Amino acid sequence: MNNYDRLKKSHKLSSYQNSNNPQHTDSLLDDEFTEQVQRVGFNMWGALQTIISVAIVMATVFTMWNPSNIFSNQILDRMFRSSSDSNLQPTSVPLTPTTSPRPRIGIVAGHWGNDSGAVCQNGLTEVELNQKIATLVRDDLVNEGYDVDLLQEKDERLYEYTALALVSIHNDSCDYINNEATGFKVAAAMSSIFPEKASRLTACLVDRYGSITNLRYHANTITKDMTNYHTFNEINGHTTAAIIETGFMNLDYQILTERTDLVARGMSQGVLCFIRNEDLNNIPTQEPTP
């Protein structure tokens, strides 16, 4: 008796024992038995297909590779390099650009926003001249890479103002005094907490302004009104400051009004001399007069 006959006999006996109708039992037996046989046959055929597929794949693998090249140095080296490259690949990190603030300089146009200052017979006012010079100085220093504040005489920003340097621009009287009333004056704050820096700024302005404009420096006519200039008491104590009267609006009228560019250049070069710690041709002395 083969497996098919045994399976049929076993199934028939089990079904007969659980049924009270022998004829109905035979019918059910045939249907259920046929269904089970079909399932067994289907499962066996699926398993056979799987075994054949695996056998084909394995045969192909062992045909292409053999023990001499499966673990060869060349393949191992490629595997190692591939792993290393993926692990060591640099991660791109976006950089956030940062910009450092540029050095700051303050330029005060004397009398601007406050009063006219000296007034000449032809209508020219000191404040007009001061503002024109200050604007040119500002432009020169901006072109040199600095941030420059153009400030009024009593600008609110002057309170605790902080910068590398601050210079206030003024001019002397339009009236004729004598033939000696020509040239410029420079003064720094007498109460500066860093007197050596104040002296250095003064020396740079005198040296550069005098050499560029060929105007004479009036060292002995500097007054206490200049050394006690109100702005010196308003700005931050760490800001080095000076005041300059670029000329007399009578005998120096021509250079002040027609060569304003030279006047401004002399001033800006003096400021740069101080900031850049450039060499001096001479170091002037200042003796305020009563």
PDB file of C-alpha atoms in Angstrom:
ATOM      1  CA  MET A   1       0.000   0.000   0.000  1.00  0.00           C
ATOM      2  CA  ASN A   2       1.460   3.375  -1.050  1.00  0.00           C
ATOM      3  CA  ASN A   3       1.253   6.704   0.777  1.00  0.00           C
ATOM      4  CA  TYR A   4      -1.738   7.833  -1.230  1.00  0.00           C
ATOM      5  CA  ASP A   5      -3.766   4.725  -0.262  1.00  0.00           C
ATOM      6  CA  ARG A   6      -2.778   5.026   3.404  1.00  0.00           C
ATOM      7  CA  LEU A   7      -3.785   8.698   3.479  1.00  0.00           C
ATOM      8  CA  LYS A   8      -7.128   7.914   1.872  1.00  0.00           C
ATOM      9  CA  LYS A   9      -7.893   5.007   4.211  1.00  0.00           C
ATOM     10  CA  SER A  10      -6.960   7.017   7.296  1.00  0.00           C
ATOM     11  CA  HIS A  11      -9.059   9.952   6.240  1.00  0.00           C
ATOM     12  CA  LYS A  12     -12.023   7.737   5.401  1.00  0.00           C
ATOM     13  CA  LEU A  13     -11.953   5.964   8.747  1.00  0.00           C
ATOM     14  CA  SER A  14     -11.773   9.227  10.669  1.00  0.00           C
ATOM     15  CA  SER A  15     -14.663  10.745   8.791  1.00  0.00           C
ATOM     16  CA  TYR A  16     -16.797   7.586   9.136  1.00  0.00           C
ATOM     17  CA  GLN A  17     -16.393   7.519  12.863  1.00  0.00           C
ATOM     18  CA  ASN A  18     -17.522  11.135  13.196  1.00  0.00           C
ATOM     19  CA  SER A  19     -20.637  10.787  11.001  1.00  0.00           C
ATOM     20  CA  ASN A  20     -24.059   9.102  11.551  1.00  0.00           C
ATOM     21  CA  ASN A  21     -24.823   8.909   7.788  1.00  0.00           C
ATOM     22  CA  PRO A  22     -22.485   6.493   5.974  1.00  0.00           C
ATOM     23  CA  GLN A  23     -23.540   7.641   2.475  1.00  0.00           C
ATOM     24  CA  HIS A  24     -23.105  11.293   3.252  1.00  0.00           C
ATOM     25  CA  THR A  25     -19.801  10.458   4.880  1.00  0.00           C
ATOM     26  CA  ASP A  26     -18.481   8.904   1.686  1.00  0.00           C
ATOM     27  CA  SER A  27     -19.353  12.033  -0.282  1.00  0.00           C
ATOM     28  CA  LEU A  28     -17.670  14.346   2.183  1.00  0.00           C
ATOM     29  CA  LEU A  29     -14.707  12.027   2.309  1.00  0.00           C
ATOM     30  CA  ASP A  30     -14.083  12.273  -1.392  1.00  0.00           C
ATOM     31  CA  ASP A  31     -14.368  16.075  -1.468  1.00  0.00           C
ATOM     32  CA  GLU A  32     -12.166  16.715   1.549  1.00  0.00           C
ATOM     33  CA  PHE A  33      -9.636  14.129   0.540  1.00  0.00           C
ATOM     34  CA  THR A  34      -9.331  15.592  -2.953  1.00  0.00           C
ATOM     35  CA  GLU A  35      -8.811  19.099  -1.474  1.00  0.00           C
ATOM     36  CA  GLN A  36      -6.061  17.899   0.882  1.00  0.00           C
ATOM     37  CA  VAL A  37      -4.306  16.005  -1.873  1.00  0.00           C
ATOM     38  CA  GLN A  38      -4.352  19.129  -4.052  1.00  0.00           C
ATOM     39  CA  ARG A  39      -2.871  21.206  -1.222  1.00  0.00           C
ATOM     40  CA  VAL A  40      -0.144  18.648  -0.566  1.00  0.00           C
ATOM     41  CA  GLY A  41       0.676  18.478  -4.232  1.00  0.00           C
ATOM     42  CA  PHE A  42       0.812  22.283  -4.533  1.00  0.00           C
ATOM     43  CA  ASN A  43       3.117  22.608  -1.519  1.00  0.00           C
ATOM     44  CA  MET A  44       5.422  19.923  -2.794  1.00  0.00           C
ATOM     45  CA  TRP A  45       5.642  21.587  -6.207  1.00  0.00           C
ATOM     46  CA  GLY A  46       6.403  25.003  -4.644  1.00  0.00           C
ATOM     47  CA  ALA A  47       9.149  23.512  -2.502  1.00  0.00           C
ATOM     48  CA  LEU A  48      10.612  21.791  -5.540  1.00  0.00           C
ATOM     49  CA  GLN A  49      10.663  25.086  -7.464  1.00  0.00           C
ATOM     50  CA  THR A  50      12.452  26.836  -4.590  1.00  0.00           C
ATOM     51  CA  ILE A  51      15.112  24.117  -4.377  1.00  0.00           C
ATOM     52  CA  ILE A  52      15.758  24.278  -8.120  1.00  0.00           C
ATOM     53  CA  SER A  53      16.068  28.129  -8.045  1.00  0.00           C
ATOM     54  CA  VAL A  54      18.537  28.080  -5.144  1.00  0.00           C
ATOM     55  CA  ALA A  55      20.570  25.385  -6.885  1.00  0.00           C
ATOM     56  CA  ILE A  56      20.817  27.506 -10.049  1.00  0.00           C
ATOM     57  CA  VAL A  57      21.942  30.591  -8.098  1.00  0.00           C
ATOM     58  CA  MET A  58      24.565  28.676  -6.116  1.00  0.00           C
ATOM     59  CA  ALA A  59      25.870  27.048  -9.268  1.00  0.00           C
ATOM     60  CA  THR A  60      26.242  30.460 -10.884  1.00  0.00           C
ATOM     61  CA  VAL A  61      28.042  31.901  -7.847  1.00  0.00           C
ATOM     62  CA  PHE A  62      30.527  29.064  -7.604  1.00  0.00           C
ATOM     63  CA  THR A  63      31.111  29.192 -11.347  1.00  0.00           C
ATOM     64  CA  MET A  64      32.084  32.897 -11.195  1.00  0.00           C
ATOM     65  CA  TRP A  65      33.996  32.806  -7.894  1.00  0.00           C
ATOM     66  CA  ASN A  66      36.343  30.254  -6.485  1.00  0.00           C
ATOM     67  CA  PRO A  67      38.302  30.090  -3.225  1.00  0.00           C
ATOM     68  CA  SER A  68      41.309  31.683  -4.907  1.00  0.00           C
ATOM     69  CA  ASN A  69      39.566  34.927  -5.713  1.00  0.00           C
ATOM     70  CA  ILE A  70      36.651  35.193  -3.258  1.00  0.00           C
ATOM     71  CA  PHE A  71      39.030  36.290  -0.508  1.00  0.00           C
ATOM     72  CA  SER A  72      41.815  37.656  -2.699  1.00  0.00           C
ATOM     73  CA  ASN A  73      43.775  40.706  -1.570  1.00  0.00           C
ATOM     74  CA  GLN A  74      42.402  42.729  -4.457  1.00  0.00           C
ATOM     75  CA  ILE A  75      38.768  42.229  -3.458  1.00  0.00           C
ATOM     76  CA  LEU A  76      39.508  42.707   0.236  1.00  0.00           C
ATOM     77  CA  ASP A  77      41.378  45.903  -0.581  1.00  0.00           C
ATOM     78  CA  ARG A  78      38.438  47.225  -2.580  1.00  0.00           C
ATOM     79  CA  MET A  79      36.054  46.368   0.247  1.00  0.00           C
ATOM     80  CA  PHE A  80      38.280  48.114   2.781  1.00  0.00           C
ATOM     81  CA  ARG A  81      38.679  51.211   0.632  1.00  0.00           C
ATOM     82  CA  SER A  82      34.958  51.466   0.007  1.00  0.00           C
ATOM     83  CA  SER A  83      34.265  51.256   3.745  1.00  0.00           C
ATOM     84  CA  SER A  84      36.970  53.775   4.581  1.00  0.00           C
ATOM     85  CA  ASP A  85      35.802  56.274   1.958  1.00  0.00           C
ATOM     86  CA  SER A  86      32.243  56.189   3.228  1.00  0.00           C
ATOM     87  CA  ASN A  87      33.353  56.593   6.847  1.00  0.00           C
ATOM     88  CA  LEU A  88      35.901  59.339   6.218  1.00  0.00           C
ATOM     89  CA  GLN A  89      33.831  61.440   3.843  1.00  0.00           C
ATOM     90  CA  PRO A  90      33.975  64.995   5.223  1.00  0.00           C
ATOM     91  CA  THR A  91      30.783  66.596   6.373  1.00  0.00           C
ATOM     92  CA  SER A  92      30.059  69.931   4.790  1.00  0.00           C
ATOM     93  CA  VAL A  93      29.505  72.559   7.477  1.00  0.00           C
ATOM     94  CA  PRO A  94      28.133  75.892   6.277  1.00  0.00           C
ATOM     95  CA  LEU A  95      30.264  78.826   7.379  1.00  0.00           C
ATOM     96  CA  THR A  96      28.640  81.931   8.752  1.00  0.00           C
ATOM     97  CA  PRO A  97      30.593  84.971   7.640  1.00  0.00           C
ATOM     98  CA  THR A  98      31.383  87.433  10.347  1.00  0.00           C
ATOM     99  CA  THR A  99      32.339  91.000   9.814  1.00  0.00           C
ATOM    100  CA  SER A 100      34.378  93.009  12.276  1.00  0.00           C
ATOM    101  CA  PRO A 101      33.303  96.611  12.848  1.00  0.00           C
ATOM    102  CA  ARG A 102      35.542  99.168  11.152  1.00  0.00           C
ATOM    103  CA  PRO A 103      37.512 101.627  13.302  1.00  0.00           C
ATOM    104  CA  ARG A 104      35.523 104.777  14.042  1.00  0.00           C
ATOM    105  CA  ILE A 105      36.592 108.426  13.861  1.00  0.00           C
ATOM    106  CA  GLY A 106      34.629 111.519  14.865  1.00  0.00           C
ATOM    107  CA  ILE A 107      34.798 114.838  12.995  1.00  0.00           C
ATOM    108  CA  VAL A 108      33.007 117.861  14.459  1.00  0.00           C
ATOM    109  CA  ALA A 109      32.051 120.723  12.137  1.00  0.00           C
ATOM    110  CA  GLY A 110      32.475 123.654  14.526  1.00  0.00           C
ATOM    111  CA  HIS A 111      29.368 125.781  15.219  1.00  0.00           C
ATOM    112  CA  TRP A 112      27.225 123.531  12.986  1.00  0.00           C
ATOM    113  CA  GLY A 113      23.696 123.296  14.363  1.00  0.00           C
ATOM    114  CA  ASN A 114      24.432 125.954  16.984  1.00  0.00           C
ATOM    115  CA  ASP A 115      25.509 129.328  15.566  1.00  0.00           C
ATOM    116  CA  SER A 116      27.255 130.905  12.585  1.00  0.00           C
ATOM    117  CA  GLY A 117      30.647 131.483  14.161  1.00  0.00           C
ATOM    118  CA  ALA A 118      32.703 134.249  12.577  1.00  0.00           C
ATOM    119  CA  VAL A 119      31.010 136.177   9.755  1.00  0.00           C
ATOM    120  CA  CYS A 120      32.989 137.849   6.965  1.00  0.00           C
ATOM    121  CA  GLN A 121      31.992 141.061   5.158  1.00  0.00           C
ATOM    122  CA  ASN A 122      31.160 139.148   1.983  1.00  0.00           C
ATOM    123  CA  GLY A 123      28.679 136.968   3.904  1.00  0.00           C
ATOM    124  CA  LEU A 124      30.856 133.872   4.288  1.00  0.00           C
ATOM    125  CA  THR A 125      30.313 132.300   7.682  1.00  0.00           C
ATOM    126  CA  GLU A 126      32.721 130.213   9.659  1.00  0.00           C
ATOM    127  CA  VAL A 127      30.176 127.404  10.039  1.00  0.00           C
ATOM    128  CA  GLU A 128      29.882 127.084   6.236  1.00  0.00           C
ATOM    129  CA  LEU A 129      33.629 126.759   5.883  1.00  0.00           C
ATOM    130  CA  ASN A 130      33.917 124.373   8.820  1.00  0.00           C
ATOM    131  CA  GLN A 131      31.206 122.134   7.412  1.00  0.00           C
ATOM    132  CA  LYS A 132      32.768 122.065   3.945  1.00  0.00           C
ATOM    133  CA  ILE A 133      36.179 121.101   5.329  1.00  0.00           C
ATOM    134  CA  ALA A 134      34.710 118.519   7.713  1.00  0.00           C
ATOM    135  CA  THR A 135      32.774 116.846   4.894  1.00  0.00           C
ATOM    136  CA  LEU A 136      35.910 116.502   2.758  1.00  0.00           C
ATOM    137  CA  VAL A 137      37.865 115.116   5.721  1.00  0.00           C
ATOM    138  CA  ARG A 138      35.089 112.609   6.351  1.00  0.00           C
ATOM    139  CA  ASP A 139      35.193 111.479   2.712  1.00  0.00           C
ATOM    140  CA  ASP A 140      38.990 111.074   2.777  1.00  0.00           C
ATOM    141  CA  LEU A 141      38.903 108.898   5.894  1.00  0.00           C
ATOM    142  CA  VAL A 142      36.009 106.783   4.628  1.00  0.00           C
ATOM    143  CA  ASN A 143      38.040 106.086   1.483  1.00  0.00           C
ATOM    144  CA  GLU A 144      40.838 104.897   3.769  1.00  0.00           C
ATOM    145  CA  GLY A 145      38.529 102.275   5.279  1.00  0.00           C
ATOM    146  CA  TYR A 146      37.214 103.988   8.418  1.00  0.00           C
ATOM    147  CA  ASP A 147      33.726 104.693   9.691  1.00  0.00           C
ATOM    148  CA  VAL A 148      33.419 108.430  10.252  1.00  0.00           C
ATOM    149  CA  ASP A 149      30.759 110.343  12.158  1.00  0.00           C
ATOM    150  CA  LEU A 150      30.182 113.916  10.992  1.00  0.00           C
ATOM    151  CA  LEU A 151      29.052 115.652  14.170  1.00  0.00           C
ATOM    152  CA  GLN A 152      27.460 118.978  15.059  1.00  0.00           C
ATOM    153  CA  GLU A 153      28.845 121.376  17.643  1.00  0.00           C
ATOM    154  CA  LYS A 154      26.551 120.135  20.393  1.00  0.00           C
ATOM    155  CA  ASP A 155      25.610 116.801  18.930  1.00  0.00           C
ATOM    156  CA  GLU A 156      23.793 114.475  21.342  1.00  0.00           C
ATOM    157  CA  ARG A 157      26.075 111.654  20.203  1.00  0.00           C
ATOM    158  CA  LEU A 158      29.064 113.412  21.753  1.00  0.00           C
ATOM    159  CA  TYR A 159      28.055 112.307  25.243  1.00  0.00           C
ATOM    160  CA  GLU A 160      30.416 109.432  26.124  1.00  0.00           C
ATOM    161  CA  TYR A 161      31.376 109.280  22.455  1.00  0.00           C
ATOM    162  CA  THR A 162      33.947 106.543  21.768  1.00  0.00           C
ATOM    163  CA  ALA A 163      36.289 106.495  18.773  1.00  0.00           C
ATOM    164  CA  LEU A 164      39.945 106.126  17.836  1.00  0.00           C
ATOM    165  CA  ALA A 165      40.140 109.893  17.554  1.00  0.00           C
ATOM    166  CA  LEU A 166      37.941 112.967  17.419  1.00  0.00           C
ATOM    167  CA  VAL A 167      38.848 116.323  15.861  1.00  0.00           C
ATOM    168  CA  SER A 168      36.766 119.487  15.976  1.00  0.00           C
ATOM    169  CA  ILE A 169      37.261 121.879  13.041  1.00  0.00           C
ATOM    170  CA  HIS A 170      37.146 125.653  13.472  1.00  0.00           C
ATOM    171  CA  ASN A 171      38.531 128.793  11.817  1.00  0.00           C
ATOM    172  CA  ASP A 172      39.799 132.090  13.147  1.00  0.00           C
ATOM    173  CA  SER A 173      38.483 135.612  12.712  1.00  0.00           C
ATOM    174  CA  CYS A 174      37.602 137.296   9.419  1.00  0.00           C
ATOM    175  CA  ASP A 175      38.965 140.591  10.751  1.00  0.00           C
ATOM    176  CA  TYR A 176      42.413 141.859   9.917  1.00  0.00           C
ATOM    177  CA  ILE A 177      44.541 141.746  13.067  1.00  0.00           C
ATOM    178  CA  ASN A 178      48.111 142.163  11.847  1.00  0.00           C
ATOM    179  CA  ASN A 179      50.434 140.614   9.309  1.00  0.00           C
ATOM    180  CA  GLU A 180      51.152 137.773  11.727  1.00  0.00           C
ATOM    181  CA  ALA A 181      47.530 136.664  11.786  1.00  0.00           C
ATOM    182  CA  THR A 182      48.043 133.796   9.349  1.00  0.00           C
ATOM    183  CA  GLY A 183      48.423 130.100   9.985  1.00  0.00           C
ATOM    184  CA  PHE A 184      46.732 127.437  12.087  1.00  0.00           C
ATOM    185  CA  LYS A 185      46.362 126.305  15.689  1.00  0.00           C
ATOM    186  CA  VAL A 186      45.953 122.848  17.239  1.00  0.00           C
ATOM    187  CA  ALA A 187      45.198 121.977  20.854  1.00  0.00           C
ATOM    188  CA  ALA A 188      44.343 118.855  22.813  1.00  0.00           C
ATOM    189  CA  ALA A 189      42.474 118.506  26.067  1.00  0.00           C
ATOM    190  CA  MET A 190      44.650 119.464  29.035  1.00  0.00           C
ATOM    191  CA  SER A 191      42.653 117.106  31.248  1.00  0.00           C
ATOM    192  CA  SER A 192      43.076 114.048  29.028  1.00  0.00           C
ATOM    193  CA  ILE A 193      43.524 110.792  30.993  1.00  0.00           C
ATOM    194  CA  PHE A 194      46.042 109.759  28.333  1.00  0.00           C
ATOM    195  CA  PRO A 195      48.100 112.936  27.809  1.00  0.00           C
ATOM    196  CA  GLU A 196      50.705 111.108  25.737  1.00  0.00           C
ATOM    197  CA  LYS A 197      48.021 110.149  23.197  1.00  0.00           C
ATOM    198  CA  ALA A 198      46.652 113.690  23.134  1.00  0.00           C
ATOM    199  CA  SER A 199      50.158 115.042  22.511  1.00  0.00           C
ATOM    200  CA  ARG A 200      50.686 112.484  19.781  1.00  0.00           C
ATOM    201  CA  LEU A 201      47.459 113.459  17.960  1.00  0.00           C
ATOM    202  CA  THR A 202      48.391 117.130  18.218  1.00  0.00           C
ATOM    203  CA  ALA A 203      51.885 116.488  16.873  1.00  0.00           C
ATOM    204  CA  CYS A 204      50.549 114.484  13.922  1.00  0.00           C
ATOM    205  CA  LEU A 205      48.049 117.184  12.986  1.00  0.00           C
ATOM    206  CA  VAL A 206      50.678 119.910  13.200  1.00  0.00           C
ATOM    207  CA  ASP A 207      53.208 117.934  11.180  1.00  0.00           C
ATOM    208  CA  ARG A 208      50.932 116.756   8.360  1.00  0.00           C
ATOM    209  CA  TYR A 209      48.723 119.830   8.106  1.00  0.00           C
ATOM    210  CA  GLY A 210      51.663 122.220   8.088  1.00  0.00           C
ATOM    211  CA  SER A 211      53.622 120.275   5.448  1.00  0.00           C
ATOM    212  CA  ILE A 212      50.636 119.901   3.084  1.00  0.00           C
ATOM    213  CA  THR A 213      49.205 123.436   3.342  1.00  0.00           C
ATOM    214  CA  ASN A 214      52.499 125.313   4.005  1.00  0.00           C
ATOM    215  CA  LEU A 215      50.694 127.312   6.668  1.00  0.00           C
ATOM    216  CA  ARG A 216      52.543 128.335   9.813  1.00  0.00           C
ATOM    217  CA  TYR A 217      51.764 126.778  13.181  1.00  0.00           C
ATOM    218  CA  HIS A 218      50.823 129.302  15.890  1.00  0.00           C
ATOM    219  CA  ALA A 219      52.070 127.422  18.933  1.00  0.00           C
ATOM    220  CA  ASN A 220      52.112 130.487  21.199  1.00  0.00           C
ATOM    221  CA  THR A 221      48.633 131.817  20.460  1.00  0.00           C
ATOM    222  CA  ILE A 222      46.631 128.820  21.661  1.00  0.00           C
ATOM    223  CA  THR A 223      44.102 129.892  24.270  1.00  0.00           C
ATOM    224  CA  LYS A 224      42.490 128.152  27.218  1.00  0.00           C
ATOM    225  CA  ASP A 225      39.217 128.249  25.295  1.00  0.00           C
ATOM    226  CA  MET A 226      40.784 125.693  22.991  1.00  0.00           C
ATOM    227  CA  THR A 227      42.379 123.471  25.622  1.00  0.00           C
ATOM    228  CA  ASN A 228      39.175 123.603  27.717  1.00  0.00           C
ATOM    229  CA  TYR A 229      36.903 123.076  24.725  1.00  0.00           C
ATOM    230  CA  HIS A 230      33.523 121.840  25.968  1.00  0.00           C
ATOM    231  CA  THR A 231      33.486 118.700  23.795  1.00  0.00           C
ATOM    232  CA  PHE A 232      36.562 117.383  25.617  1.00  0.00           C
ATOM    233  CA  ASN A 233      34.452 117.073  28.773  1.00  0.00           C
ATOM    234  CA  GLU A 234      31.558 115.318  27.023  1.00  0.00           C
ATOM    235  CA  ILE A 235      33.234 112.454  25.176  1.00  0.00           C
ATOM    236  CA  ASN A 236      34.412 109.182  26.693  1.00  0.00           C
ATOM    237  CA  GLY A 237      37.732 109.563  28.518  1.00  0.00           C
ATOM    238  CA  HIS A 238      39.338 106.914  26.297  1.00  0.00           C
ATOM    239  CA  THR A 239      38.689 108.927  23.125  1.00  0.00           C
ATOM    240  CA  THR A 240      41.694 111.006  22.091  1.00  0.00           C
ATOM    241  CA  ALA A 241      40.524 114.429  20.910  1.00  0.00           C
ATOM    242  CA  ALA A 242      41.870 117.694  19.538  1.00  0.00           C
ATOM    243  CA  ILE A 243      40.596 120.986  18.179  1.00  0.00           C
ATOM    244  CA  ILE A 244      42.069 122.743  15.143  1.00  0.00           C
ATOM    245  CA  GLU A 245      41.624 126.222  13.715  1.00  0.00           C
ATOM    246  CA  THR A 246      42.628 125.635  10.120  1.00  0.00           C
ATOM    247  CA  GLY A 247      43.450 129.292   9.360  1.00  0.00           C
ATOM    248  CA  PHE A 248      42.509 132.958   9.638  1.00  0.00           C
ATOM    249  CA  MET A 249      39.564 133.842   7.456  1.00  0.00           C
ATOM    250  CA  ASN A 250      41.277 137.101   6.472  1.00  0.00           C
ATOM    251  CA  LEU A 251      44.873 136.545   5.370  1.00  0.00           C
ATOM    252  CA  ASP A 252      44.315 132.809   4.735  1.00  0.00           C
ATOM    253  CA  TYR A 253      41.020 133.350   2.941  1.00  0.00           C
ATOM    254  CA  GLN A 254      42.294 132.225  -0.467  1.00  0.00           C
ATOM    255  CA  ILE A 255      43.642 128.805   0.550  1.00  0.00           C
ATOM    256  CA  LEU A 256      40.692 128.172   2.859  1.00  0.00           C
ATOM    257  CA  THR A 257      38.103 128.827   0.156  1.00  0.00           C
ATOM    258  CA  GLU A 258      39.908 127.945  -3.080  1.00  0.00           C
ATOM    259  CA  ARG A 259      42.098 125.044  -1.940  1.00  0.00           C
ATOM    260  CA  THR A 260      39.768 123.510   0.580  1.00  0.00           C
ATOM    261  CA  ASP A 261      40.880 120.107  -0.684  1.00  0.00           C
ATOM    262  CA  LEU A 262      44.435 120.762   0.569  1.00  0.00           C
ATOM    263  CA  VAL A 263      43.100 121.909   3.931  1.00  0.00           C
ATOM    264  CA  ALA A 264      41.017 118.743   4.271  1.00  0.00           C
ATOM    265  CA  ARG A 265      43.856 116.502   3.117  1.00  0.00           C
ATOM    266  CA  GLY A 266      46.218 117.997   5.669  1.00  0.00           C
ATOM    267  CA  MET A 267      43.709 117.218   8.401  1.00  0.00           C
ATOM    268  CA  SER A 268      42.913 113.677   7.280  1.00  0.00           C
ATOM    269  CA  GLN A 269      46.603 112.853   6.909  1.00  0.00           C
ATOM    270  CA  GLY A 270      47.189 114.134  10.430  1.00  0.00           C
ATOM    271  CA  VAL A 271      44.489 111.841  11.808  1.00  0.00           C
ATOM    272  CA  LEU A 272      45.904 108.871   9.881  1.00  0.00           C
ATOM    273  CA  CYS A 273      49.390 109.664  11.184  1.00  0.00           C
ATOM    274  CA  PHE A 274      48.064 109.322  14.730  1.00  0.00           C
ATOM    275  CA  ILE A 275      46.016 106.176  14.141  1.00  0.00           C
ATOM    276  CA  ARG A 276      48.756 104.426  12.172  1.00  0.00           C
ATOM    277  CA  ASN A 277      51.537 105.614  14.478  1.00  0.00           C
ATOM    278  CA  GLU A 278      53.520 107.102  11.605  1.00  0.00           C
ATOM    279  CA  ASP A 279      56.831 108.918  11.976  1.00  0.00           C
ATOM    280  CA  LEU A 280      56.918 112.662  12.619  1.00  0.00           C
ATOM    281  CA  ASN A 281      59.173 115.328  11.195  1.00  0.00           C
ATOM    282  CA  ASN A 282      58.940 117.407  14.372  1.00  0.00           C
ATOM    283  CA  ILE A 283      57.179 117.391  17.723  1.00  0.00           C
ATOM    284  CA  PRO A 284      55.690 120.827  18.513  1.00  0.00           C
ATOM    285  CA  THR A 285      55.316 122.316  21.950  1.00  0.00           C
ATOM    286  CA  GLN A 286      52.148 123.971  23.196  1.00  0.00           C
ATOM    287  CA  GLU A 287      52.044 126.767  25.705  1.00  0.00           C
ATOM    288  CA  PRO A 288      48.535 128.143  26.272  1.00  0.00           C
ATOM    289  CA  THR A 289      48.448 131.889  26.663  1.00  0.00           C
ATOM    290  CA  PRO A 290      46.222 133.663  29.195  1.00  0.00           C
TER     291      PRO A 290
END
